[in-house]
């Protein structure tokens, strides 16, 4: 008798524990499901808010990419900016635009990077980013920063087509417009040319 009663008690206790465990499992699953749903809603809300903030920022702060096109198809010998500017203005039918030639400087990459770094350091100091004494320069003052006269002359020679080893066109030119709507102007370009919009940065 005692053994049977004890066995029944144990079975009843196990049933109660099993039901309690199942109830806990259901509540935990419901809680985790609600938590996942709330997290997903918050993530979607945050993503939408970030997209809207980025859109508003770009509306208030236009970038140069919105006013420029990349025009590809120029020969390597096309380095006369006046002639290229005349050609582009005639092709687009717009006089109020400017161009920037993309030069192929691969054989001078290290030297260009070195000179570019000097220019950036000088501009950083001029903008007050840090004191001239912390900048790279032999005397630690503003006048010693940037390019020297010899370095400026070196760069001018790169752009002088009468000099041997002058830079050549990399095959493209940036066209800069005064207004964004001008980017959609009807152009009359030879078939060898291709137009690309610039990505926003």
JSON list of C-alpha atoms in Angstrom, two decimals, residues 40-151:
[
{"chain": "A", "resi": 40, "resn": "UNK", "atom": "CA", "xyz": [12.69, 44.22, -35.48]},
{"chain": "A", "resi": 41, "resn": "UNK", "atom": "CA", "xyz": [10.26, 47.15, -35.38]},
{"chain": "A", "resi": 42, "resn": "UNK", "atom": "CA", "xyz": [12.85, 49.33, -33.65]},
{"chain": "A", "resi": 43, "resn": "UNK", "atom": "CA", "xyz": [15.51, 48.30, -36.20]},
{"chain": "A", "resi": 44, "resn": "UNK", "atom": "CA", "xyz": [13.22, 49.17, -39.12]},
{"chain": "A", "resi": 45, "resn": "UNK", "atom": "CA", "xyz": [12.30, 52.48, -37.48]},
{"chain": "A", "resi": 46, "resn": "UNK", "atom": "CA", "xyz": [15.98, 53.31, -36.93]},
{"chain": "A", "resi": 47, "resn": "UNK", "atom": "CA", "xyz": [16.89, 52.41, -40.53]},
{"chain": "A", "resi": 48, "resn": "UNK", "atom": "CA", "xyz": [14.06, 54.60, -41.86]},
{"chain": "A", "resi": 49, "resn": "UNK", "atom": "CA", "xyz": [15.10, 57.45, -39.57]},
{"chain": "A", "resi": 50, "resn": "UNK", "atom": "CA", "xyz": [18.73, 57.17, -40.74]},
{"chain": "A", "resi": 51, "resn": "UNK", "atom": "CA", "xyz": [17.65, 57.17, -44.39]},
{"chain": "A", "resi": 52, "resn": "UNK", "atom": "CA", "xyz": [15.52, 60.24, -43.82]},
{"chain": "A", "resi": 53, "resn": "UNK", "atom": "CA", "xyz": [18.34, 61.99, -41.96]},
{"chain": "A", "resi": 54, "resn": "UNK", "atom": "CA", "xyz": [20.79, 61.22, -44.78]},
{"chain": "A", "resi": 55, "resn": "UNK", "atom": "CA", "xyz": [18.30, 62.52, -47.36]},
{"chain": "A", "resi": 56, "resn": "UNK", "atom": "CA", "xyz": [17.78, 65.75, -45.40]},
{"chain": "A", "resi": 57, "resn": "UNK", "atom": "CA", "xyz": [21.54, 66.17, -44.97]},
{"chain": "A", "resi": 58, "resn": "UNK", "atom": "CA", "xyz": [22.17, 65.82, -48.71]},
{"chain": "A", "resi": 59, "resn": "UNK", "atom": "CA", "xyz": [19.35, 68.26, -49.42]},
{"chain": "A", "resi": 60, "resn": "UNK", "atom": "CA", "xyz": [20.98, 70.86, -47.16]},
{"chain": "A", "resi": 61, "resn": "UNK", "atom": "CA", "xyz": [24.58, 70.12, -48.23]},
{"chain": "A", "resi": 62, "resn": "UNK", "atom": "CA", "xyz": [24.92, 69.60, -52.00]},
{"chain": "A", "resi": 63, "resn": "UNK", "atom": "CA", "xyz": [28.10, 67.82, -53.10]},
{"chain": "A", "resi": 64, "resn": "UNK", "atom": "CA", "xyz": [30.29, 68.50, -56.12]},
{"chain": "A", "resi": 65, "resn": "UNK", "atom": "CA", "xyz": [29.20, 65.15, -57.59]},
{"chain": "A", "resi": 66, "resn": "UNK", "atom": "CA", "xyz": [25.74, 66.63, -58.17]},
{"chain": "A", "resi": 67, "resn": "UNK", "atom": "CA", "xyz": [27.21, 69.22, -60.54]},
{"chain": "A", "resi": 68, "resn": "UNK", "atom": "CA", "xyz": [29.69, 67.08, -62.49]},
{"chain": "A", "resi": 69, "resn": "UNK", "atom": "CA", "xyz": [29.88, 64.36, -65.12]},
{"chain": "A", "resi": 70, "resn": "UNK", "atom": "CA", "xyz": [32.71, 62.08, -66.17]},
{"chain": "A", "resi": 71, "resn": "UNK", "atom": "CA", "xyz": [33.22, 62.24, -69.92]},
{"chain": "A", "resi": 72, "resn": "UNK", "atom": "CA", "xyz": [35.28, 59.30, -71.23]},
{"chain": "A", "resi": 73, "resn": "UNK", "atom": "CA", "xyz": [36.75, 58.68, -74.67]},
{"chain": "A", "resi": 74, "resn": "UNK", "atom": "CA", "xyz": [39.56, 61.23, -74.99]},
{"chain": "A", "resi": 75, "resn": "UNK", "atom": "CA", "xyz": [42.89, 60.23, -76.56]},
{"chain": "A", "resi": 76, "resn": "UNK", "atom": "CA", "xyz": [46.05, 60.33, -74.46]},
{"chain": "A", "resi": 77, "resn": "UNK", "atom": "CA", "xyz": [47.27, 63.35, -76.42]},
{"chain": "A", "resi": 78, "resn": "UNK", "atom": "CA", "xyz": [44.24, 65.47, -75.42]},
{"chain": "A", "resi": 79, "resn": "UNK", "atom": "CA", "xyz": [45.82, 67.73, -72.79]},
{"chain": "A", "resi": 80, "resn": "UNK", "atom": "CA", "xyz": [45.05, 71.22, -74.14]},
{"chain": "A", "resi": 81, "resn": "UNK", "atom": "CA", "xyz": [42.45, 72.37, -71.62]},
{"chain": "A", "resi": 82, "resn": "UNK", "atom": "CA", "xyz": [41.38, 75.36, -73.72]},
{"chain": "A", "resi": 83, "resn": "UNK", "atom": "CA", "xyz": [40.64, 73.17, -76.73]},
{"chain": "A", "resi": 84, "resn": "UNK", "atom": "CA", "xyz": [38.84, 70.56, -74.60]},
{"chain": "A", "resi": 85, "resn": "UNK", "atom": "CA", "xyz": [36.77, 73.27, -72.89]},
{"chain": "A", "resi": 86, "resn": "UNK", "atom": "CA", "xyz": [35.76, 74.71, -76.27]},
{"chain": "A", "resi": 87, "resn": "UNK", "atom": "CA", "xyz": [34.80, 71.25, -77.55]},
{"chain": "A", "resi": 88, "resn": "UNK", "atom": "CA", "xyz": [32.74, 70.40, -74.46]},
{"chain": "A", "resi": 89, "resn": "UNK", "atom": "CA", "xyz": [30.92, 73.72, -74.44]},
{"chain": "A", "resi": 90, "resn": "UNK", "atom": "CA", "xyz": [29.97, 73.30, -78.07]},
{"chain": "A", "resi": 91, "resn": "UNK", "atom": "CA", "xyz": [28.88, 69.71, -77.51]},
{"chain": "A", "resi": 92, "resn": "UNK", "atom": "CA", "xyz": [26.58, 70.53, -74.58]},
{"chain": "A", "resi": 93, "resn": "UNK", "atom": "CA", "xyz": [25.50, 73.93, -75.89]},
{"chain": "A", "resi": 94, "resn": "UNK", "atom": "CA", "xyz": [26.38, 75.49, -72.54]},
{"chain": "A", "resi": 95, "resn": "UNK", "atom": "CA", "xyz": [29.03, 78.16, -72.09]},
{"chain": "A", "resi": 96, "resn": "UNK", "atom": "CA", "xyz": [28.92, 78.41, -68.31]},
{"chain": "A", "resi": 97, "resn": "UNK", "atom": "CA", "xyz": [30.75, 75.18, -67.47]},
{"chain": "A", "resi": 98, "resn": "UNK", "atom": "CA", "xyz": [34.31, 74.14, -66.66]},
{"chain": "A", "resi": 99, "resn": "UNK", "atom": "CA", "xyz": [36.42, 71.04, -67.14]},
{"chain": "A", "resi": 100, "resn": "UNK", "atom": "CA", "xyz": [39.15, 69.17, -65.27]},
{"chain": "A", "resi": 101, "resn": "UNK", "atom": "CA", "xyz": [41.43, 66.83, -67.20]},
{"chain": "A", "resi": 102, "resn": "UNK", "atom": "CA", "xyz": [42.16, 63.43, -65.65]},
{"chain": "A", "resi": 103, "resn": "UNK", "atom": "CA", "xyz": [45.90, 62.94, -66.09]},
{"chain": "A", "resi": 104, "resn": "UNK", "atom": "CA", "xyz": [47.66, 59.59, -66.13]},
{"chain": "A", "resi": 105, "resn": "UNK", "atom": "CA", "xyz": [50.29, 59.91, -63.39]},
{"chain": "A", "resi": 106, "resn": "UNK", "atom": "CA", "xyz": [50.87, 56.22, -62.67]},
{"chain": "A", "resi": 107, "resn": "UNK", "atom": "CA", "xyz": [54.61, 56.48, -63.32]},
{"chain": "A", "resi": 108, "resn": "UNK", "atom": "CA", "xyz": [54.79, 59.34, -60.78]},
{"chain": "A", "resi": 109, "resn": "UNK", "atom": "CA", "xyz": [52.37, 57.98, -58.20]},
{"chain": "A", "resi": 110, "resn": "UNK", "atom": "CA", "xyz": [54.81, 58.07, -55.27]},
{"chain": "A", "resi": 111, "resn": "UNK", "atom": "CA", "xyz": [56.01, 61.59, -56.07]},
{"chain": "A", "resi": 112, "resn": "UNK", "atom": "CA", "xyz": [52.47, 62.93, -56.52]},
{"chain": "A", "resi": 113, "resn": "UNK", "atom": "CA", "xyz": [51.45, 61.43, -53.17]},
{"chain": "A", "resi": 114, "resn": "UNK", "atom": "CA", "xyz": [54.46, 63.05, -51.50]},
{"chain": "A", "resi": 115, "resn": "UNK", "atom": "CA", "xyz": [53.67, 66.51, -52.89]},
{"chain": "A", "resi": 116, "resn": "UNK", "atom": "CA", "xyz": [49.95, 66.11, -52.20]},
{"chain": "A", "resi": 117, "resn": "UNK", "atom": "CA", "xyz": [50.71, 65.32, -48.56]},
{"chain": "A", "resi": 118, "resn": "UNK", "atom": "CA", "xyz": [52.69, 68.56, -48.26]},
{"chain": "A", "resi": 119, "resn": "UNK", "atom": "CA", "xyz": [49.77, 70.55, -49.64]},
{"chain": "A", "resi": 120, "resn": "UNK", "atom": "CA", "xyz": [47.32, 68.87, -47.25]},
{"chain": "A", "resi": 121, "resn": "UNK", "atom": "CA", "xyz": [49.54, 69.55, -44.24]},
{"chain": "A", "resi": 122, "resn": "UNK", "atom": "CA", "xyz": [49.77, 73.24, -45.15]},
{"chain": "A", "resi": 123, "resn": "UNK", "atom": "CA", "xyz": [45.99, 73.50, -45.58]},
{"chain": "A", "resi": 124, "resn": "UNK", "atom": "CA", "xyz": [45.39, 71.73, -42.25]},
{"chain": "A", "resi": 125, "resn": "UNK", "atom": "CA", "xyz": [47.65, 74.19, -40.48]},
{"chain": "A", "resi": 126, "resn": "UNK", "atom": "CA", "xyz": [46.01, 77.12, -42.28]},
{"chain": "A", "resi": 127, "resn": "UNK", "atom": "CA", "xyz": [42.60, 75.83, -41.10]},
{"chain": "A", "resi": 128, "resn": "UNK", "atom": "CA", "xyz": [43.86, 75.62, -37.52]},
{"chain": "A", "resi": 129, "resn": "UNK", "atom": "CA", "xyz": [43.82, 71.84, -37.26]},
{"chain": "A", "resi": 130, "resn": "UNK", "atom": "CA", "xyz": [47.16, 71.93, -35.42]},
{"chain": "A", "resi": 131, "resn": "UNK", "atom": "CA", "xyz": [50.12, 74.24, -34.73]},
{"chain": "A", "resi": 132, "resn": "UNK", "atom": "CA", "xyz": [52.80, 74.70, -37.42]},
{"chain": "A", "resi": 133, "resn": "UNK", "atom": "CA", "xyz": [55.44, 73.39, -35.01]},
{"chain": "A", "resi": 134, "resn": "UNK", "atom": "CA", "xyz": [53.73, 69.99, -35.13]},
{"chain": "A", "resi": 135, "resn": "UNK", "atom": "CA", "xyz": [53.68, 69.89, -38.93]},
{"chain": "A", "resi": 136, "resn": "UNK", "atom": "CA", "xyz": [56.32, 68.39, -41.15]},
{"chain": "A", "resi": 137, "resn": "UNK", "atom": "CA", "xyz": [58.73, 71.21, -42.01]},
{"chain": "A", "resi": 138, "resn": "UNK", "atom": "CA", "xyz": [62.41, 72.01, -41.50]},
{"chain": "A", "resi": 139, "resn": "UNK", "atom": "CA", "xyz": [61.71, 75.17, -39.52]},
{"chain": "A", "resi": 140, "resn": "UNK", "atom": "CA", "xyz": [58.35, 74.43, -37.96]},
{"chain": "A", "resi": 141, "resn": "UNK", "atom": "CA", "xyz": [56.68, 77.60, -39.27]},
{"chain": "A", "resi": 142, "resn": "UNK", "atom": "CA", "xyz": [53.88, 78.22, -41.74]},
{"chain": "A", "resi": 143, "resn": "UNK", "atom": "CA", "xyz": [56.10, 79.56, -44.53]},
{"chain": "A", "resi": 144, "resn": "UNK", "atom": "CA", "xyz": [58.11, 76.36, -44.65]},
{"chain": "A", "resi": 145, "resn": "UNK", "atom": "CA", "xyz": [55.00, 74.27, -45.31]},
{"chain": "A", "resi": 146, "resn": "UNK", "atom": "CA", "xyz": [53.54, 73.37, -48.67]},
{"chain": "A", "resi": 147, "resn": "UNK", "atom": "CA", "xyz": [55.44, 73.15, -51.95]},
{"chain": "A", "resi": 148, "resn": "UNK", "atom": "CA", "xyz": [58.74, 74.90, -52.52]},
{"chain": "A", "resi": 149, "resn": "UNK", "atom": "CA", "xyz": [59.36, 76.98, -55.65]},
{"chain": "A", "resi": 150, "resn": "UNK", "atom": "CA", "xyz": [61.36, 74.11, -57.16]},
{"chain": "A", "resi": 151, "resn": "UNK", "atom": "CA", "xyz": [58.53, 71.66, -56.51]}
]
